[in-house]
Tab-separated table of C-alpha atoms and ligand atoms in Angstrom:
chain	number	residue	atom	x	y	z
J	731	MET	CA	-14.141	43.836	25.598
J	732	ARG	CA	-14.347	40.120	26.164
J	733	MET	CA	-10.576	39.868	26.660
J	734	ALA	CA	-10.820	41.387	30.110
J	735	THR	CA	-12.431	38.355	31.730
J	736	PRO	CA	-11.584	37.645	35.396
J	737	THR	CA	-9.434	34.691	34.361
J	738	GLY	CA	-8.083	36.626	31.372
J	739	ASN	CA	-4.488	37.444	30.795
J	740	GLU	CA	-2.943	40.648	32.121
J	741	ARG	CA	-0.505	41.024	29.281
J	742	VAL	CA	-3.370	41.050	26.836
J	743	ARG	CA	-4.916	43.937	28.716
J	744	ASP	CA	-1.640	45.827	28.890
J	745	TYR	CA	-1.072	45.630	25.144
J	746	PRO	CA	-4.540	45.350	23.633
J	747	GLU	CA	-3.488	46.712	20.244
J	748	GLU	CA	-0.395	44.609	19.636
J	749	ALA	CA	-0.692	42.971	16.212
J	750	VAL	CA	0.143	39.281	16.076
J	751	ILE	CA	-0.792	38.914	12.412
J	752	ARG	CA	-0.165	41.544	9.732
J	753	ILE	CA	-1.353	41.059	6.171
J	754	GLU	CA	-0.802	43.410	3.285
J	755	GLY	CA	-1.936	43.250	-0.309
J	756	LEU	CA	-2.685	39.531	-0.225
J	757	ARG	CA	-3.747	38.024	-3.544
J	758	LYS	CA	-4.463	34.542	-4.841
J	759	SER	CA	-6.058	33.341	-8.068
J	760	TYR	CA	-6.911	29.843	-9.257
J	761	GLY	CA	-6.743	30.213	-13.028
J	762	LYS	CA	-9.334	32.840	-13.873
J	763	VAL	CA	-10.957	32.746	-10.418
J	764	ILE	CA	-9.717	35.516	-8.157
J	765	ALA	CA	-10.139	33.913	-4.726
J	766	VAL	CA	-8.401	36.595	-2.643
J	767	ASP	CA	-8.286	40.046	-4.126
J	768	GLY	CA	-6.034	42.422	-2.189
J	769	VAL	CA	-6.588	41.726	1.511
J	770	ASP	CA	-5.077	43.903	4.265
J	771	LEU	CA	-5.685	42.783	7.837
J	772	GLU	CA	-4.322	43.054	11.332
J	773	VAL	CA	-5.163	40.538	14.032
J	774	ARG	CA	-4.407	41.621	17.587
J	775	ARG	CA	-2.832	39.522	20.211
J	776	GLY	CA	-5.340	37.680	22.427
J	777	GLU	CA	-8.429	38.366	20.380
J	778	VAL	CA	-10.900	36.034	18.743
J	779	PHE	CA	-10.900	37.315	15.192
J	780	GLY	CA	-13.591	36.218	12.761
J	781	ILE	CA	-13.687	36.207	8.986
J	782	LEU	CA	-17.370	36.251	8.095
J	783	GLY	CA	-18.546	35.661	4.556
J	784	PRO	CA	-20.712	33.527	2.281
J	785	ASN	CA	-19.590	30.399	0.386
J	786	GLY	CA	-16.758	31.122	-1.994
J	787	ALA	CA	-15.884	34.475	-0.393
J	788	GLY	CA	-12.215	33.434	-0.081
J	789	LYS	CA	-12.136	32.693	3.668
J	790	THR	CA	-10.393	29.300	3.490
J	791	THR	CA	-7.895	30.473	0.895
J	792	THR	CA	-7.008	33.451	3.099
J	793	LEU	CA	-6.689	31.251	6.184
J	794	GLU	CA	-4.510	28.672	4.422
J	795	MET	CA	-2.131	31.370	3.218
J	796	ILE	CA	-1.809	32.756	6.768
J	797	GLU	CA	-1.184	29.212	8.039
J	798	GLY	CA	1.627	28.852	5.527
J	799	LEU	CA	-0.166	25.989	3.747
J	800	ARG	CA	-0.870	27.867	0.522
J	801	LYS	CA	1.404	30.218	-1.361
J	802	PRO	CA	0.037	33.655	-2.210
J	803	ASP	CA	0.470	35.148	-5.695
J	804	SER	CA	1.535	38.338	-3.966
J	805	GLY	CA	1.360	40.117	-0.644
J	806	GLU	CA	3.000	40.034	2.765
J	807	ILE	CA	1.969	37.923	5.765
J	808	GLU	CA	3.642	38.162	9.127
J	809	VAL	CA	2.571	35.869	11.978
J	810	ALA	CA	4.108	36.468	15.419
J	811	GLY	CA	7.149	37.976	13.739
J	812	TYR	CA	7.604	35.205	11.148
J	813	ASP	CA	7.161	35.553	7.427
J	814	ALA	CA	4.352	33.088	6.661
J	815	VAL	CA	5.569	32.572	3.086
J	816	ARG	CA	9.311	32.107	3.637
J	817	GLU	CA	9.448	30.791	7.209
J	818	THR	CA	6.795	28.081	7.143
J	819	GLU	CA	8.853	25.654	9.246
J	820	LYS	CA	9.146	28.146	12.100
J	821	LEU	CA	5.510	29.067	11.673
J	822	LYS	CA	4.441	25.431	12.143
J	823	LYS	CA	5.796	25.451	15.676
J	824	ILE	CA	3.673	28.340	16.857
J	825	VAL	CA	0.373	27.915	15.022
J	826	GLY	CA	-2.386	25.375	15.502
J	827	VAL	CA	-4.574	24.402	12.585
J	828	GLN	CA	-7.910	22.678	12.987
J	829	LEU	CA	-7.858	19.775	10.571
J	830	GLN	CA	-10.822	18.226	8.854
J	831	THR	CA	-11.792	15.060	10.772
J	832	THR	CA	-11.960	13.041	7.546
J	833	ALA	CA	-8.156	13.097	7.511
J	834	LEU	CA	-7.964	11.079	10.764
J	835	PHE	CA	-7.375	7.368	11.230
J	836	ASP	CA	-10.693	5.793	12.178
J	837	TYR	CA	-9.079	2.730	13.723
J	838	LEU	CA	-6.962	4.632	16.259
J	839	SER	CA	-8.301	5.561	19.676
J	840	ILE	CA	-8.718	9.197	20.660
J	841	GLU	CA	-5.674	9.166	22.922
J	842	GLU	CA	-3.581	7.359	20.317
J	843	THR	CA	-4.555	9.966	17.752
J	844	LEU	CA	-3.528	12.811	20.055
J	845	GLY	CA	-0.235	11.044	20.877
J	846	LEU	CA	0.479	10.504	17.187
J	847	PHE	CA	-0.102	14.158	16.339
J	848	ALA	CA	1.965	15.348	19.296
J	849	ASP	CA	4.854	13.141	18.089
J	850	LEU	CA	4.474	14.413	14.525
J	851	TYR	CA	4.830	17.966	15.818
J	852	GLY	CA	7.721	17.046	18.092
J	853	ALA	CA	5.498	18.212	20.950
J	854	ASP	CA	4.928	16.784	24.431
J	855	SER	CA	3.097	13.434	24.007
J	856	SER	CA	3.292	12.318	27.644
J	857	PRO	CA	0.176	10.678	29.150
J	858	GLU	CA	-0.298	13.728	31.404
J	859	ARG	CA	-0.287	16.103	28.458
J	860	ILE	CA	-2.731	13.921	26.511
J	861	ARG	CA	-4.969	13.741	29.597
J	862	LYS	CA	-4.927	17.513	29.857
J	863	LEU	CA	-5.866	17.951	26.224
J	864	LEU	CA	-8.715	15.452	26.575
J	865	GLU	CA	-9.956	17.233	29.657
J	866	MET	CA	-9.875	20.526	27.904
J	867	VAL	CA	-12.183	19.391	25.114
J	868	SER	CA	-14.344	17.260	27.475
J	869	LEU	CA	-13.408	13.960	25.858
J	870	THR	CA	-11.830	12.295	28.914
J	871	GLU	CA	-14.473	9.563	28.910
J	872	LYS	CA	-13.806	8.850	25.245
J	873	ALA	CA	-10.024	8.400	25.541
J	874	LYS	CA	-10.215	4.710	24.534
J	875	ALA	CA	-12.981	5.118	21.961
J	876	ARG	CA	-12.167	4.986	18.267
J	877	VAL	CA	-12.404	8.103	16.143
J	878	ASP	CA	-15.256	6.653	14.084
J	879	GLN	CA	-17.287	6.112	17.273
J	880	LEU	CA	-17.509	9.839	18.016
J	881	SER	CA	-20.492	12.057	17.276
J	882	GLY	CA	-20.077	15.024	14.941
J	883	GLY	CA	-19.661	17.456	17.829
J	884	GLN	CA	-17.139	15.169	19.552
J	885	GLN	CA	-15.136	14.854	16.338
J	886	GLN	CA	-15.036	18.639	16.054
J	887	ARG	CA	-13.800	18.837	19.644
J	888	LEU	CA	-11.133	16.231	18.895
J	889	SER	CA	-9.940	18.243	15.907
J	890	MET	CA	-9.787	21.265	18.220
J	891	ALA	CA	-7.584	19.287	20.641
J	892	LEU	CA	-5.364	18.290	17.715
J	893	ALA	CA	-4.958	21.961	16.841
J	894	LEU	CA	-3.625	22.476	20.375
J	895	VAL	CA	-1.072	19.627	20.609
J	896	ASN	CA	1.908	21.900	19.944
J	897	ASP	CA	0.734	24.516	22.482
J	898	PRO	CA	0.313	27.142	19.724
J	899	LYS	CA	0.204	30.914	20.160
J	900	VAL	CA	-2.224	31.339	17.278
J	901	VAL	CA	-5.057	28.900	16.561
J	902	PHE	CA	-6.852	28.770	13.210
J	903	LEU	CA	-10.332	27.302	13.011
J	904	ASP	CA	-12.017	26.943	9.631
J	905	GLU	CA	-15.775	26.876	10.198
J	906	PRO	CA	-15.522	25.137	13.576
J	907	THR	CA	-19.283	24.793	14.065
J	908	THR	CA	-20.607	24.000	10.602
J	909	GLY	CA	-23.004	21.069	10.778
J	910	LEU	CA	-23.339	21.154	14.569
J	911	ASP	CA	-26.628	21.413	16.439
J	912	PRO	CA	-27.227	24.530	18.579
J	913	GLN	CA	-26.068	22.902	21.834
J	914	ALA	CA	-22.862	21.513	20.316
J	915	ARG	CA	-22.272	24.917	18.752
J	916	ARG	CA	-22.514	26.620	22.144
J	917	ASN	CA	-20.098	24.079	23.640
J	918	MET	CA	-17.683	24.887	20.854
J	919	TRP	CA	-18.008	28.611	21.571
J	920	ASP	CA	-17.158	27.952	25.235
J	921	LEU	CA	-14.137	25.979	24.117
J	922	VAL	CA	-12.946	28.826	21.888
J	923	ARG	CA	-13.246	31.199	24.857
J	924	ASP	CA	-11.220	28.761	26.990
J	925	ILE	CA	-8.523	28.767	24.323
J	926	GLN	CA	-8.523	32.565	24.311
J	927	ARG	CA	-8.131	32.646	28.111
J	928	GLN	CA	-4.951	30.596	27.775
J	929	ASP	CA	-3.222	33.557	26.150
J	930	ARG	CA	-3.808	32.403	22.597
J	931	THR	CA	-5.081	34.291	19.601
J	932	VAL	CA	-7.887	32.641	17.652
J	933	VAL	CA	-8.675	33.269	13.993
J	934	LEU	CA	-11.812	31.579	12.738
J	935	THR	CA	-14.007	31.621	9.668
J	936	THR	CA	-17.752	31.359	9.712
J	937	HIS	CA	-20.814	32.061	7.654
J	938	TYR	CA	-23.005	32.246	10.758
J	939	MET	CA	-23.545	35.861	11.684
J	940	GLU	CA	-24.771	34.943	15.199
J	941	GLU	CA	-21.489	33.140	15.744
J	942	ALA	CA	-19.449	36.123	14.604
J	943	GLU	CA	-21.548	38.440	16.738
J	944	GLU	CA	-21.469	36.254	19.846
J	945	LEU	CA	-17.933	34.944	19.786
J	946	CYS	CA	-15.639	37.349	17.968
J	947	ASP	CA	-13.964	40.424	19.412
J	948	ARG	CA	-13.535	41.744	15.874
J	949	VAL	CA	-14.960	40.639	12.575
J	950	ALA	CA	-13.785	41.101	8.998
J	951	VAL	CA	-16.688	40.864	6.573
J	952	MET	CA	-15.494	39.200	3.372
J	953	ASP	CA	-17.106	38.883	-0.046
J	954	HIS	CA	-15.669	38.108	-3.501
J	955	GLY	CA	-12.110	37.965	-2.165
J	956	LYS	CA	-12.231	41.380	-0.520
J	957	ILE	CA	-12.606	42.584	3.061
J	958	LEU	CA	-15.564	44.951	3.002
J	959	VAL	CA	-15.218	46.204	6.546
J	960	CYS	CA	-13.529	45.178	9.795
J	961	ASP	CA	-14.382	46.165	13.373
J	962	THR	CA	-16.068	44.948	16.558
J	963	PRO	CA	-19.548	43.494	15.909
J	964	LEU	CA	-21.109	46.301	17.915
J	965	ALA	CA	-19.279	49.060	16.027
J	966	LEU	CA	-20.255	47.475	12.701
J	967	ILE	CA	-23.908	47.353	13.689
J	968	ARG	CA	-23.893	50.871	15.148
J	969	SER	CA	-22.355	52.247	11.967
J	970	LEU	CA	-25.522	51.355	10.065
J	971	ASP	CA	-28.375	53.782	9.562
J	972	VAL	CA	-30.652	50.842	10.218
J	973	ASP	CA	-32.335	50.691	13.596
J	974	ALA	CA	-34.227	47.432	13.281
J	975	THR	CA	-36.322	45.177	11.090
J	976	VAL	CA	-40.069	45.152	11.703
J	977	LEU	CA	-41.706	41.838	10.850
J	978	VAL	CA	-45.456	41.643	10.416
J	979	THR	CA	-48.164	39.541	8.786
J	980	VAL	CA	-50.538	41.712	6.763
J	981	GLU	CA	-54.061	40.513	6.078
J	982	GLY	CA	-55.180	42.784	3.273
J	983	ASP	CA	-53.679	45.120	0.729
J	984	LEU	CA	-51.030	47.636	1.744
J	985	ASP	CA	-49.082	47.403	-1.508
J	986	GLY	CA	-47.210	50.489	-2.563
J	987	THR	CA	-47.832	52.279	0.737
J	988	LEU	CA	-45.348	50.534	3.030
J	989	GLU	CA	-42.372	52.144	1.284
J	990	GLN	CA	-43.828	55.565	2.175
J	991	LEU	CA	-43.947	54.900	5.923
J	992	PRO	CA	-41.661	57.135	7.973
J	993	GLY	CA	-38.199	55.690	8.622
J	994	VAL	CA	-38.586	52.790	6.184
J	995	ASP	CA	-35.480	51.960	4.168
J	996	ASN	CA	-36.398	48.736	2.470
J	997	VAL	CA	-39.471	46.528	2.106
J	998	GLU	CA	-39.467	42.783	1.454
J	999	ARG	CA	-42.649	40.757	0.952
J	1000	GLU	CA	-43.311	37.061	0.851
J	1001	ASP	CA	-47.049	36.386	0.509
J	1002	ASN	CA	-48.488	38.058	3.621
J	1003	GLU	CA	-45.193	38.293	5.450
J	1004	VAL	CA	-43.637	41.743	5.360
J	1005	ARG	CA	-40.166	42.837	6.507
J	1006	LEU	CA	-39.527	46.530	6.907
J	1007	ARG	CA	-35.989	47.763	7.485
J	1008	THR	CA	-36.270	50.982	9.397
J	1009	ARG	CA	-34.127	53.843	10.624
J	1010	SER	CA	-36.724	54.675	13.260
J	1011	THR	CA	-38.680	51.799	14.770
J	1012	GLN	CA	-41.102	53.994	16.689
J	1013	GLU	CA	-42.096	56.167	13.728
J	1014	THR	CA	-42.444	53.198	11.429
J	1015	ILE	CA	-44.668	51.223	13.804
J	1016	THR	CA	-46.837	54.236	14.589
J	1017	GLY	CA	-47.214	54.912	10.872
J	1018	LEU	CA	-47.973	51.261	10.166
J	1019	MET	CA	-50.726	51.128	12.797
J	1020	GLY	CA	-52.323	54.277	11.430
J	1021	LEU	CA	-52.177	52.983	7.876
J	1022	ALA	CA	-53.700	49.619	8.824
J	1023	ALA	CA	-56.571	51.314	10.716
J	1024	GLU	CA	-57.227	53.664	7.785
J	1025	ARG	CA	-57.349	50.795	5.268
J	1026	GLY	CA	-59.194	48.353	7.520
J	1027	VAL	CA	-56.290	45.910	7.245
J	1028	ARG	CA	-55.469	43.469	10.057
J	1029	LEU	CA	-51.894	42.993	11.283
J	1030	HIS	CA	-50.631	39.838	13.025
J	1031	ASN	CA	-47.393	38.666	14.601
J	1032	LEU	CA	-45.837	42.086	14.824
J	1033	SER	CA	-42.243	41.780	16.009
J	1034	VAL	CA	-39.077	43.845	15.975
J	1035	ARG	CA	-35.592	42.464	15.437
J	1036	SER	CA	-32.615	44.696	16.297
J	1037	ALA	CA	-30.068	45.364	13.576
J	1038	ASN	CA	-27.370	42.669	13.366
J	1039	LEU	CA	-24.397	41.616	11.255
J	1040	GLU	CA	-26.754	40.346	8.576
J	1041	ASP	CA	-27.855	43.954	8.074
J	1042	VAL	CA	-24.207	44.993	7.891
J	1043	PHE	CA	-23.651	42.450	5.115
J	1044	ILE	CA	-26.786	43.568	3.262
J	1045	SER	CA	-25.805	47.211	3.498
J	1046	TYR	CA	-22.396	46.510	1.935
J	1047	THR	CA	-23.414	43.987	-0.712
J	1048	GLY	CA	-27.091	44.616	-1.353
J	1049	ARG	CA	-27.827	40.956	-0.716
J	1050	SER	CA	-28.323	38.576	2.178
J	1051	LEU	CA	-25.517	36.437	3.589
J	1052	ARG	CA	-27.643	33.332	3.113
J	1053	GLU	CA	-28.383	33.826	-0.586
U	879	ATP	N1	-8.010	24.525	-5.111
U	879	ATP	C1	-8.813	25.327	-5.803
U	879	ATP	N2	-8.809	25.323	-7.149
U	879	ATP	C2	-9.602	26.158	-7.866
U	879	ATP	N3	-10.444	27.055	-7.321
U	879	ATP	C3	-10.505	27.111	-5.981
U	879	ATP	C4	-9.696	26.256	-5.143
U	879	ATP	N4	-9.971	26.541	-3.859
U	879	ATP	C5	-10.899	27.518	-3.885
U	879	ATP	N5	-11.224	27.870	-5.133
U	879	ATP	C6	-12.165	28.939	-5.533
U	879	ATP	O1	-11.755	30.140	-4.896
U	879	ATP	C7	-12.873	30.853	-4.390
U	879	ATP	C8	-12.725	31.046	-2.884
U	879	ATP	O2	-12.787	29.773	-2.260
U	879	ATP	P1	-12.617	29.552	-0.696
U	879	ATP	O3	-12.617	28.106	-0.458
U	879	ATP	O4	-11.459	30.328	-0.231
U	879	ATP	O5	-13.960	30.232	-0.155
U	879	ATP	P2	-14.642	30.140	1.280
U	879	ATP	O6	-14.993	31.527	1.652
U	879	ATP	O7	-13.779	29.382	2.196
U	879	ATP	O8	-15.994	29.346	0.987
U	879	ATP	P3	-16.810	28.295	1.922
U	879	ATP	O9	-17.652	29.139	2.857
U	879	ATP	O10	-17.668	27.580	0.943
U	879	ATP	O11	-15.842	27.430	2.636
U	879	ATP	C9	-14.101	30.071	-4.796
U	879	ATP	O12	-14.603	30.629	-5.986
U	879	ATP	C10	-13.556	28.683	-5.037
U	879	ATP	O13	-14.337	28.005	-6.001
U	880	MG	MG1	-14.044	27.648	3.303
């Protein structure tokens, strides 16, 4: 597990299963729209926990209820021993919430913004503390810059620092890397791991399966207000019958025969591009080669992609995460 890093925290390793968040029977509707439809979850102390799901799955609504910002229709939420519905004031002191950057004052400098937020939280706003926060999110050089002079990735890092001003035990990040380029995304992942190493629990939402796979110790897959399944990325992927997806360009006609290949579960075609989901990569490829030779059909760009969280989502919903 990623928790047991050399710089990791001993207490986390001693009590790996201790729940810091407990949710039972959580429900929320907006008029006729059922946004969250009976969610039960447990988040363990010290983990990076991901809620993975497509647009409209109910991720933000769930997160905002756990943060104490939105009132559930029904259900119980306990965060670090506090009732998230009835003890929101106490909750505020121990959780950090990543705010949308649009809510910031463009005309303040980065350090002024951090100082302002620290004061609002009644937290330490000393120059040393602000310096430390800036260092943590690699914005030291930008201390005097104005918020509107930051790049997208820098603004995301600033909002991460703002989520940390009150030295929270639990940090909530709602789609922390949406809109970032791959390099900025990786920087953000490193930052999340740094936060985890400081004995904090991180709960984040994402619709990027690579992010969930790479960054999260455990992932809850959410769709239509429900948690479909929750486990480590590896356990989720291993639980599938699917071994891999074989991708190949077919020059010629193999219609109707691909489904019959050994191991094949599902066939998708787009012009000449074929995707075969298989339970047995070796048998499928051997069969495919034989079939192509028999029919005098040429194959190009043959590649194999291991099963991933996308396949987990497909197997539970029958559709792709991206659709
Ligand atoms: N304030 C609101 N009023 C009415 N309906 C809402 C409100 N907020 C969310 N919804 C609806 O509730 C459902 C869940 O929305 P939510 O924002 O929780 O999804 P999400 O998983 O965070 O999606 P995204 O990936 O797009 O951020 C959606 O159908 C959405 O349209
Ligand atoms: Mg959302």
